[in-house]
PDB file of C-alpha atoms in Angstrom:
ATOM      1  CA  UNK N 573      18.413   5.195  16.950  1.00 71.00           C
ATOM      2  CA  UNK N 574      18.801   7.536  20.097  1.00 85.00           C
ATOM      3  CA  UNK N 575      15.488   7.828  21.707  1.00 93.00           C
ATOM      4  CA  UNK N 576      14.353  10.402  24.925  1.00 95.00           C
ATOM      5  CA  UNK N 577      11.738  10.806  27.228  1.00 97.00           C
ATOM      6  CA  UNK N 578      10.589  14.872  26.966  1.00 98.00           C
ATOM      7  CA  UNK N 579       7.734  16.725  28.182  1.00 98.00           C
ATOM      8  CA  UNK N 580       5.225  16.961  25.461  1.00 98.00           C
ATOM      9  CA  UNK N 581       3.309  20.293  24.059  1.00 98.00           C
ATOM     10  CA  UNK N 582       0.054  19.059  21.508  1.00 97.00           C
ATOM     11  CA  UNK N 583      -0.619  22.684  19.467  1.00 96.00           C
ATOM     12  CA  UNK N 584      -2.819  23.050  16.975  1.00 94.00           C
ATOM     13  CA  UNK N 585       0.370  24.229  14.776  1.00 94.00           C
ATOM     14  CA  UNK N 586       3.776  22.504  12.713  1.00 96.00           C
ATOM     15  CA  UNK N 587       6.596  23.451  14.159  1.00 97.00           C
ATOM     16  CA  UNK N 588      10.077  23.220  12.249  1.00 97.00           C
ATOM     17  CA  UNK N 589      13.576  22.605  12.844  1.00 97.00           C
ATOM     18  CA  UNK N 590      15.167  25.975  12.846  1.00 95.00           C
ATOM     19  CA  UNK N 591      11.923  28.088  13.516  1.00 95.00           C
ATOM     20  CA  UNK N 592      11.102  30.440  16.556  1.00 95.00           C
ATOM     21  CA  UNK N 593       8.242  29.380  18.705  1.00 95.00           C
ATOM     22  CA  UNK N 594       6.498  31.906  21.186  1.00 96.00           C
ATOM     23  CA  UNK N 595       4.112  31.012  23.637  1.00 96.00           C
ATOM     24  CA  UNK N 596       1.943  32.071  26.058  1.00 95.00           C
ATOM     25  CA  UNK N 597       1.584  29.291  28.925  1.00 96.00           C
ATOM     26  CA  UNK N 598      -1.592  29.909  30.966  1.00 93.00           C
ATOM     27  CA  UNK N 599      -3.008  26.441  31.386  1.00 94.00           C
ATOM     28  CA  UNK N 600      -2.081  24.773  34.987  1.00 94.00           C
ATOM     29  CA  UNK N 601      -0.630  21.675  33.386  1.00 95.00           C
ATOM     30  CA  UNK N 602       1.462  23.385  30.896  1.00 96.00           C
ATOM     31  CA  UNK N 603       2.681  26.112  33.695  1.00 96.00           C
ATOM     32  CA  UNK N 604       3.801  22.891  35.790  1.00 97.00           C
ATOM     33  CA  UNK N 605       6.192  21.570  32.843  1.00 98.00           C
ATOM     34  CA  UNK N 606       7.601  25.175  32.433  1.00 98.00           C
ATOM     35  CA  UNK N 607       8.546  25.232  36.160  1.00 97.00           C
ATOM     36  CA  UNK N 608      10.335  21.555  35.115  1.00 97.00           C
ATOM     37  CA  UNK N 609      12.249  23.165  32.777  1.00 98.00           C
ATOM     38  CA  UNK N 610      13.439  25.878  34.497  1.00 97.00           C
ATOM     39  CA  UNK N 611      14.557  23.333  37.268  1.00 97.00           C
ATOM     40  CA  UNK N 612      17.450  22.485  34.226  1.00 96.00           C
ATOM     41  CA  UNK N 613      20.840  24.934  34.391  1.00 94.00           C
ATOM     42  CA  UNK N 614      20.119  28.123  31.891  1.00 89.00           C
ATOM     43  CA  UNK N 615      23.397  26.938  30.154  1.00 91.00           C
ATOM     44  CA  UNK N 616      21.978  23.515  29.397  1.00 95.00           C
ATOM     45  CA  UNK N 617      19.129  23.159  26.855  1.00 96.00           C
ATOM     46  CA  UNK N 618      15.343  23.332  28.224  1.00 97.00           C
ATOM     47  CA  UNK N 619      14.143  20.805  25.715  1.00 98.00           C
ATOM     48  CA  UNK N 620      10.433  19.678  24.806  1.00 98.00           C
ATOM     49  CA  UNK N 621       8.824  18.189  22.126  1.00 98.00           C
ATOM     50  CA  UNK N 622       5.543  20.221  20.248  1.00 98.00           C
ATOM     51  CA  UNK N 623       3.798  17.975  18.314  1.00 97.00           C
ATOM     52  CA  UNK N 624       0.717  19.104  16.356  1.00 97.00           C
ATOM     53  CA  UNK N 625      -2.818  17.504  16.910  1.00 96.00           C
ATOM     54  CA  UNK N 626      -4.074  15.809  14.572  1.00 90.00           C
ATOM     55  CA  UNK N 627      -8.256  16.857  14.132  1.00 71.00           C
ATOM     56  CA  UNK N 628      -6.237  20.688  14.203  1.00 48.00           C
ATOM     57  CA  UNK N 629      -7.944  21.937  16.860  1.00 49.00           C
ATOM     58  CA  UNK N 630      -6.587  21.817  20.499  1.00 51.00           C
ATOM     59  CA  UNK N 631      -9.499  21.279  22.696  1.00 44.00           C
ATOM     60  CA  UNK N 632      -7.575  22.580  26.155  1.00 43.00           C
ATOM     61  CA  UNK N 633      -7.473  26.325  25.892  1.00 42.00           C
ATOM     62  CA  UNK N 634      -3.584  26.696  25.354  1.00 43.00           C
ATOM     63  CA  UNK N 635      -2.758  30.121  23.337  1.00 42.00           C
ATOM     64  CA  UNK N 636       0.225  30.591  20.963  1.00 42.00           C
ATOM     65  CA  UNK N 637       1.595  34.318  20.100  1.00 39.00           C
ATOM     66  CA  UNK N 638       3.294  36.478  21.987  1.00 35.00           C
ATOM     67  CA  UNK N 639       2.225  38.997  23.671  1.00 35.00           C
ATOM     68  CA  UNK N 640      -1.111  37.832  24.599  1.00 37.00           C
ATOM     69  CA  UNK N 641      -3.773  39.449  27.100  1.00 37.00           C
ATOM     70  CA  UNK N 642      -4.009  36.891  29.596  1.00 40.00           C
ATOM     71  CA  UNK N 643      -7.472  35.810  31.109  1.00 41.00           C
ATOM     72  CA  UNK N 644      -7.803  37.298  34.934  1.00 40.00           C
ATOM     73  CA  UNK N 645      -9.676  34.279  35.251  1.00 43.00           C
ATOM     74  CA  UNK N 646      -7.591  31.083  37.281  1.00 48.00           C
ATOM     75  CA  UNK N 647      -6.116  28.802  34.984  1.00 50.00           C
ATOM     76  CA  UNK N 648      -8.520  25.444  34.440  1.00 55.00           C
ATOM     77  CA  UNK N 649      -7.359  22.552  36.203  1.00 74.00           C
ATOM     78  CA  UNK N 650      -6.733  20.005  33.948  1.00 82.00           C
ATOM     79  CA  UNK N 651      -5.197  16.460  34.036  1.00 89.00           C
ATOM     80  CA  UNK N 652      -2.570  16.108  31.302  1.00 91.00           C
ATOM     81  CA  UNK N 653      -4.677  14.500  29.343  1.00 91.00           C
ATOM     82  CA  UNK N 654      -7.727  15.903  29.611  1.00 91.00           C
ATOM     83  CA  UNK N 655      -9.236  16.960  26.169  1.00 90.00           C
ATOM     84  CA  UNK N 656      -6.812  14.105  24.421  1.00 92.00           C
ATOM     85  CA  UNK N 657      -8.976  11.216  24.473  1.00 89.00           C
ATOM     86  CA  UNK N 658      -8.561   8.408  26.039  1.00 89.00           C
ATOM     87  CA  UNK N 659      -5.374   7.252  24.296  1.00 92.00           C
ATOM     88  CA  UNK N 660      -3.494  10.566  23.620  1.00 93.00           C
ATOM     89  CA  UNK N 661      -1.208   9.277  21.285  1.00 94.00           C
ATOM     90  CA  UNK N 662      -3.856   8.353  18.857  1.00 94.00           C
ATOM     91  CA  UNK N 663      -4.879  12.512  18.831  1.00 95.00           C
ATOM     92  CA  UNK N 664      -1.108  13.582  17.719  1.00 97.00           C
ATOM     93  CA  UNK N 665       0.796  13.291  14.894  1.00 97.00           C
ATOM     94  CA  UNK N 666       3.193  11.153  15.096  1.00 97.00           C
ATOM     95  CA  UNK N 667       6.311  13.551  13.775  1.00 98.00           C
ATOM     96  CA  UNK N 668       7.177  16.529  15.858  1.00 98.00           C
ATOM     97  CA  UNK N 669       9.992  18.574  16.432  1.00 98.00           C
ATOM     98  CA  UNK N 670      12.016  19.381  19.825  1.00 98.00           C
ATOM     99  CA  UNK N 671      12.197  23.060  20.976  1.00 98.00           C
ATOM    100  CA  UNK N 672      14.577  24.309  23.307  1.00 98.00           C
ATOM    101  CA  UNK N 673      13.171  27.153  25.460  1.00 97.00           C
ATOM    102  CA  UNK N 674      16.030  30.133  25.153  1.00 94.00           C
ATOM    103  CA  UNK N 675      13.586  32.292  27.021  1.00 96.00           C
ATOM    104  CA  UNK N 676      11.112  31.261  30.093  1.00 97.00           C
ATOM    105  CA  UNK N 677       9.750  33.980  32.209  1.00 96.00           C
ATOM    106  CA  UNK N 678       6.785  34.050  34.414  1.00 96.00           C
ATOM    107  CA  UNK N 679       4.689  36.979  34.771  1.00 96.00           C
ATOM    108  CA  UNK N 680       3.059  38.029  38.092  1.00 95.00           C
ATOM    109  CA  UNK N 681      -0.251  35.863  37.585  1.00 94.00           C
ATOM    110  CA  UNK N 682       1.719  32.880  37.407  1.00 93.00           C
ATOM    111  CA  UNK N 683       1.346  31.977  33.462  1.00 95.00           C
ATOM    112  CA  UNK N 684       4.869  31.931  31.524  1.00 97.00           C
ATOM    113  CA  UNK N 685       6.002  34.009  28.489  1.00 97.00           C
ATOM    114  CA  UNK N 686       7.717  31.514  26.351  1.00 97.00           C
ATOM    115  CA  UNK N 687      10.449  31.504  23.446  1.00 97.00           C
ATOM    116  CA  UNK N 688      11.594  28.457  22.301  1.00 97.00           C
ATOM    117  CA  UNK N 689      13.194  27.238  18.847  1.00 97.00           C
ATOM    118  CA  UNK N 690      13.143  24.067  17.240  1.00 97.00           C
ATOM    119  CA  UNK N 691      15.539  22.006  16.796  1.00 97.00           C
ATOM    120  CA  UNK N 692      15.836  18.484  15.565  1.00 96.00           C
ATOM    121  CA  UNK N 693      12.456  15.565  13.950  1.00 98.00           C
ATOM    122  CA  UNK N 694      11.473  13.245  16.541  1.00 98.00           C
ATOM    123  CA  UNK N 695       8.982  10.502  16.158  1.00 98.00           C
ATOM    124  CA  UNK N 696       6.757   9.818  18.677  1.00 97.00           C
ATOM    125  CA  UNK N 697       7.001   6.337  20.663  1.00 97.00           C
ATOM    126  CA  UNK N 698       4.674   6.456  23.452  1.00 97.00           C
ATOM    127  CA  UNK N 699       2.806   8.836  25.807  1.00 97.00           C
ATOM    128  CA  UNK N 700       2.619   9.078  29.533  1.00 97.00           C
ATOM    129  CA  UNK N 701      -0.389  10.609  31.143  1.00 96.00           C
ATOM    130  CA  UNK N 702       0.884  10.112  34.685  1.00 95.00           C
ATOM    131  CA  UNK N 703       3.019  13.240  35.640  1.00 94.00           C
ATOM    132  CA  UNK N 704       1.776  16.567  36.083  1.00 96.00           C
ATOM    133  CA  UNK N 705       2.231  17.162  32.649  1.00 97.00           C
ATOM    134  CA  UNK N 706       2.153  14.925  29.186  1.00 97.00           C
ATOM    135  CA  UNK N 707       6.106  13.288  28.381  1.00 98.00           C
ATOM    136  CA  UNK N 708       6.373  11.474  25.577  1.00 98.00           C
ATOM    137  CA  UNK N 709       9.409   8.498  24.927  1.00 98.00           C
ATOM    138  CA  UNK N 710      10.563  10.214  21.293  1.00 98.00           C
ATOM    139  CA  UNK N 711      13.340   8.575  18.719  1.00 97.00           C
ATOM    140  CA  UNK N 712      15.283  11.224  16.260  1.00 96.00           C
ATOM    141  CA  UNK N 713      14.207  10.970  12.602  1.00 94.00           C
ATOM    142  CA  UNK N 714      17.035  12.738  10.820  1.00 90.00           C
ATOM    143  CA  UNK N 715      17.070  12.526   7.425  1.00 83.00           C
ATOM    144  CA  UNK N 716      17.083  10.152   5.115  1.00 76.00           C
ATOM    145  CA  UNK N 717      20.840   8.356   5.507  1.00 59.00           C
ATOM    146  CA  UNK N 718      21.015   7.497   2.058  1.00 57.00           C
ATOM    147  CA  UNK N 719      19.835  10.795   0.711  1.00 56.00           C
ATOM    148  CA  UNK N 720      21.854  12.681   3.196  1.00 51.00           C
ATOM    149  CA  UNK N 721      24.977  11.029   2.717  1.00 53.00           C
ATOM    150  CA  UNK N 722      24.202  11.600  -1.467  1.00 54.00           C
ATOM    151  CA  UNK N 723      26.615  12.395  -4.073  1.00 62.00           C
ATOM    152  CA  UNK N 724      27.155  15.556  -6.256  1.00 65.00           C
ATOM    153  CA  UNK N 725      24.311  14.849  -7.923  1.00 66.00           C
ATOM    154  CA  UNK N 726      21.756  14.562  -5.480  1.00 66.00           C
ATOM    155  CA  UNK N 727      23.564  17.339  -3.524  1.00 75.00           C
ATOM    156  CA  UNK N 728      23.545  19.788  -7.156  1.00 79.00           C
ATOM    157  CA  UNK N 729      19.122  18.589  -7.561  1.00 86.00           C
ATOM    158  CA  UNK N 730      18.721  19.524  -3.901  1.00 89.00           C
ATOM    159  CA  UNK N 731      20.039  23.255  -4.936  1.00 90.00           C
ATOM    160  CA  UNK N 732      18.366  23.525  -7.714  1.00 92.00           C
ATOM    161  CA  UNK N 733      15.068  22.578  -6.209  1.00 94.00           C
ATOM    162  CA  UNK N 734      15.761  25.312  -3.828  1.00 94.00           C
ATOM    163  CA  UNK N 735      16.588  28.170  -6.209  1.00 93.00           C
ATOM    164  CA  UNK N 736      12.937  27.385  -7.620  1.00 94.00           C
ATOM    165  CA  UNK N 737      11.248  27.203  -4.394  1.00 94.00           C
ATOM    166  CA  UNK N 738      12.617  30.229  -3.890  1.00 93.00           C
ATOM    167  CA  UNK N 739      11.458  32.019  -6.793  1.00 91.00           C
ATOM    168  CA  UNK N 740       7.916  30.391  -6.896  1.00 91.00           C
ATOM    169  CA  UNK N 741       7.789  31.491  -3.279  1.00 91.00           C
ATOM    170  CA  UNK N 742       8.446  35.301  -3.918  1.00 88.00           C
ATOM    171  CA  UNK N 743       6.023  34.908  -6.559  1.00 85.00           C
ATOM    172  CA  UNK N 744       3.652  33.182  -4.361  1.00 86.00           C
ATOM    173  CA  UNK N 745       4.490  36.453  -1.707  1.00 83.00           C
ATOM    174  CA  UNK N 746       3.776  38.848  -4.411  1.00 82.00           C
ATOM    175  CA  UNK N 747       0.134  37.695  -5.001  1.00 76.00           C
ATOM    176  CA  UNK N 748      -1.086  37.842  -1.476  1.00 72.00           C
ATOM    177  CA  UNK N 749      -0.775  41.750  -1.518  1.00 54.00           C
ATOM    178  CA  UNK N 750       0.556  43.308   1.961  1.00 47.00           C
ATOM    179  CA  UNK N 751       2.701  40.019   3.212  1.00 45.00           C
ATOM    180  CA  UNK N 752       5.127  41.647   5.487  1.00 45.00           C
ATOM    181  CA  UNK N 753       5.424  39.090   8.676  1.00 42.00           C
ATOM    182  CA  UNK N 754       5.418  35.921   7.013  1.00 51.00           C
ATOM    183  CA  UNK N 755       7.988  37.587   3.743  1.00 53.00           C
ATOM    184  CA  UNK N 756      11.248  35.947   2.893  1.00 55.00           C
ATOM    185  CA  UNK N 757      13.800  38.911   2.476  1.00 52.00           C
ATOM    186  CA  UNK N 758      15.654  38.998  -0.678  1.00 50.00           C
ATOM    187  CA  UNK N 759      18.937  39.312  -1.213  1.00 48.00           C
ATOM    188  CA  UNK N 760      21.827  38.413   0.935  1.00 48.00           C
ATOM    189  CA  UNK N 761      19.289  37.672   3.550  1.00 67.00           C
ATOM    190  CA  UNK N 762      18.070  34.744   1.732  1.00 69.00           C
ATOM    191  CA  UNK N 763      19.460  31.153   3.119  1.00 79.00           C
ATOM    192  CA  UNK N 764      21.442  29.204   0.587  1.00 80.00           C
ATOM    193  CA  UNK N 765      21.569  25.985   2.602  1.00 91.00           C
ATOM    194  CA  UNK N 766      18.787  24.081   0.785  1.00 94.00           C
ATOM    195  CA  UNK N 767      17.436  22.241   3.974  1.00 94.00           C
ATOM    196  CA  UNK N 768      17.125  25.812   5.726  1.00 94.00           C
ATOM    197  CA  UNK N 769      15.194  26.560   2.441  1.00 94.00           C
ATOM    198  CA  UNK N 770      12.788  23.876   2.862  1.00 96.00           C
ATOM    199  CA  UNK N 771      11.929  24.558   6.602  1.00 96.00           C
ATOM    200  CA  UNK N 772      11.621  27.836   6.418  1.00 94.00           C
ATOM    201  CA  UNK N 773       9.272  27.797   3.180  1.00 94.00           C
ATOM    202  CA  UNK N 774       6.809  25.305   5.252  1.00 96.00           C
ATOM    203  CA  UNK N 775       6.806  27.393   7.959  1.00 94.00           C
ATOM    204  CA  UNK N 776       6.273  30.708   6.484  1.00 91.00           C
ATOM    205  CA  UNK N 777       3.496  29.847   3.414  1.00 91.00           C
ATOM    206  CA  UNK N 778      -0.313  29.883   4.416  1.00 88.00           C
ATOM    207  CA  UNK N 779      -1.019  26.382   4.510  1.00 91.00           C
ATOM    208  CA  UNK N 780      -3.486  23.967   6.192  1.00 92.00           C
ATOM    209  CA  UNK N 781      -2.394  21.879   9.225  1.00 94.00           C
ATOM    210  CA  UNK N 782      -2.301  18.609   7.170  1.00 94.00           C
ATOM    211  CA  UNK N 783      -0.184  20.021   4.166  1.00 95.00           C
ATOM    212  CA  UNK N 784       2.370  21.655   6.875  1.00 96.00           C
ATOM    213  CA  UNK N 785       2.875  18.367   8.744  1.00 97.00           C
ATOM    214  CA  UNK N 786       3.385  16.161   5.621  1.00 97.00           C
ATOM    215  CA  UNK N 787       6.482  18.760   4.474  1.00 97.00           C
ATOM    216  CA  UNK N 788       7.832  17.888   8.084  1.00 98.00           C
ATOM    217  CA  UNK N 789       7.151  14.295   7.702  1.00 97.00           C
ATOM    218  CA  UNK N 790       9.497  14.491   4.269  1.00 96.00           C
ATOM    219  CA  UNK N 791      11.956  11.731   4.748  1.00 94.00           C
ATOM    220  CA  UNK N 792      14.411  13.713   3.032  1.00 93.00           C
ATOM    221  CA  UNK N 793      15.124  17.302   1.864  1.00 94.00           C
ATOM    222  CA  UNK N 794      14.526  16.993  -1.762  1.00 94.00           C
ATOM    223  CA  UNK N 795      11.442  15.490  -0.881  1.00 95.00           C
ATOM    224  CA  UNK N 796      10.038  18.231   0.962  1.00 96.00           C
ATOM    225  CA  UNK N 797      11.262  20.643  -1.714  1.00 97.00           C
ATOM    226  CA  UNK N 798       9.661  18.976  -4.423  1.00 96.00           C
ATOM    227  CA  UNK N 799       6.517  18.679  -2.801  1.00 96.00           C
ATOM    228  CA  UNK N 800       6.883  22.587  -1.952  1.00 96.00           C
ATOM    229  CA  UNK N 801       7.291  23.952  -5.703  1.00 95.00           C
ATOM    230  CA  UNK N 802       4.114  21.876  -6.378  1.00 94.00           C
ATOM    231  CA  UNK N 803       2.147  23.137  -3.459  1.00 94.00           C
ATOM    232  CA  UNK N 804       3.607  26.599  -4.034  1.00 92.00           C
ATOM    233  CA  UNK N 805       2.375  26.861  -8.004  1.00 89.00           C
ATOM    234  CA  UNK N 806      -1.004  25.424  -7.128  1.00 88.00           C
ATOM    235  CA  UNK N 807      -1.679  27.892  -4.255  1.00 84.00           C
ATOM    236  CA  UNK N 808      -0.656  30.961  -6.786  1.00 80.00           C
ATOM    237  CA  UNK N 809      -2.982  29.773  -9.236  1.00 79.00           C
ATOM    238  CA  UNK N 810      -5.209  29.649  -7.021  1.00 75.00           C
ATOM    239  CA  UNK N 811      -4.768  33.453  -5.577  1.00 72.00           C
ATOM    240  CA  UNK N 812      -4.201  34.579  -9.044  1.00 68.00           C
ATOM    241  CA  UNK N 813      -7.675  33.620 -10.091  1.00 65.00           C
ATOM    242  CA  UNK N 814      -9.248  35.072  -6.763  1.00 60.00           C
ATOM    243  CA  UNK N 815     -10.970  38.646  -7.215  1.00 51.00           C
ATOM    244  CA  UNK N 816      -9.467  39.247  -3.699  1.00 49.00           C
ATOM    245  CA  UNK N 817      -7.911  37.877  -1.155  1.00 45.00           C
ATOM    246  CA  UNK N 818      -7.886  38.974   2.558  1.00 45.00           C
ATOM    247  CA  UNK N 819      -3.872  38.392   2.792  1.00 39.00           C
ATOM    248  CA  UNK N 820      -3.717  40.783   5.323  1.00 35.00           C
ATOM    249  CA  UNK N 821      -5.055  39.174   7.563  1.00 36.00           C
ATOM    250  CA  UNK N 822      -3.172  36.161   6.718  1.00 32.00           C
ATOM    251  CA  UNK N 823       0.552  37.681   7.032  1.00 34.00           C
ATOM    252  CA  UNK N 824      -0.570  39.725   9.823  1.00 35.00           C
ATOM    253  CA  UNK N 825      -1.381  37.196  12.713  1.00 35.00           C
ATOM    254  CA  UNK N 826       0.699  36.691  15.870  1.00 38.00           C
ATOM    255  CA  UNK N 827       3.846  35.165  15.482  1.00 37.00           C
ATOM    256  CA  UNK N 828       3.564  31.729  15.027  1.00 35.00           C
ATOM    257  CA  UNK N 829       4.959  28.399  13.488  1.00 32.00           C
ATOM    258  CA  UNK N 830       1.708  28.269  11.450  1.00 25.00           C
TER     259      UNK N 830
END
């Protein structure tokens, strides 16, 4: 299994292989690992690992979404750790994702506009707290060998599962009324690729920290789509027997993985 040692961001968010990440890096400690990565050639890839904290709040004062208005205030000086506990691994999920940072800019006040995507599953080893910033040693977590490797069969169920995700997502879109930023397209636009499918479901329905984290924990792609359709018809139920539901304000957040 190839493993890596990458600098480590803990959000309070899931992100997924294939997904865009902005953020909005005003926190000392966080500024300090974007300067690291911008140390690495433009050409080569700025990688670090987001992993999302488990209690799903992030007690250092890190924003996600892009554009943000940026506190005049000086960034707090933290240690990496600070806010973590006292073992920091213990406070993460274990499963997180690598993002490669396409964009890094830093504005005049020192914080960092950020773009990143992600790429690959990485579990988490270990955690060191003694650079300027958190690292983490990570191993890939592809999927599962035996289901990747599959025959036609397992290869035909995966596409099924993903033409119903599909639909039971557009019918889950339908029922929170005014989804715009979080809606799948239709048509050509749609991926056919059923792994694509499954990522970009998680990412884009409104779901709870916990529920997001176990789709990227799936060991395999028919896993996660299975486990999707289910989620899926239970949250439309749900909304359908709601006399309203504030889904504007849902689909209408800053971008983000969440």
């Amino acid at each position: 299994m190839t493993t890596a040692r990458l600098p480590l961001f803990p959000l309070n968010a899931v992100l997924f292989p294939g997904l865009v990440l902005p953020l909005n890096v005003f926190e000392e400690r966080y500024r300090a690992m974007m300067r690291e990565l911008l140390t690495i050639d433009e050409d080569e890839p700025r990688r670090f690992v987001v992993v999302a904290i488990r209690d799903g709040r992030e007690t250092a004062p890190t924003a996600t979404g892009m554009p943000d208005t940026v506190s005049a205030a000086p960034p707090a000086e933290r240690a990496p750790a600070d806010g973590f506990g006292p073992d920091p691994i213990q406070t993460f999920h274990r499963v997180g994702c690598v993002a490669d940072a396409a964009k890094i800019r830093e504005r005049s006040d020192g914080s960092y506009e950020v773009l990143a995507t992600g790429t690959t599953r990485v579990r988490l080893l270990s955690v060191d707290t003694s650079g300027p910033f958190l690292t983490a040693e990570v191993e890939d977590l592809p999927e599962d060998p035996e289901a990747a490797e599959g025959d036609d069969e397992a290869t035909d169920e995966a596409g099924a599962l993903a033409e119903g995700v599909l639909r039971a997502f557009l019918s889950y879109q339908k029922r929170l009324a005014g989804a715009s930023e979080r809606s799948l397209t239709t048509g050509a636009d749609l991926p056919d690729d059923p792994s694509v499918v499954s990522y970009l479901v998680a990412a884009a329905a409104v779901l709870d920290i916990p529920s997001k984290q176990r789709l990227l924990q799936a060991p395999d792609t028919a896993t996660r789509l299975r486990e999707e359709l289910a989620l899926l018809r239970k949250e439309t139920a749900v909304i359908r027997h709601l006399p309203s539901l504030p889904a504007t304000d849902l689909t209408r957040a800053p971008t983000h993985p969440n």
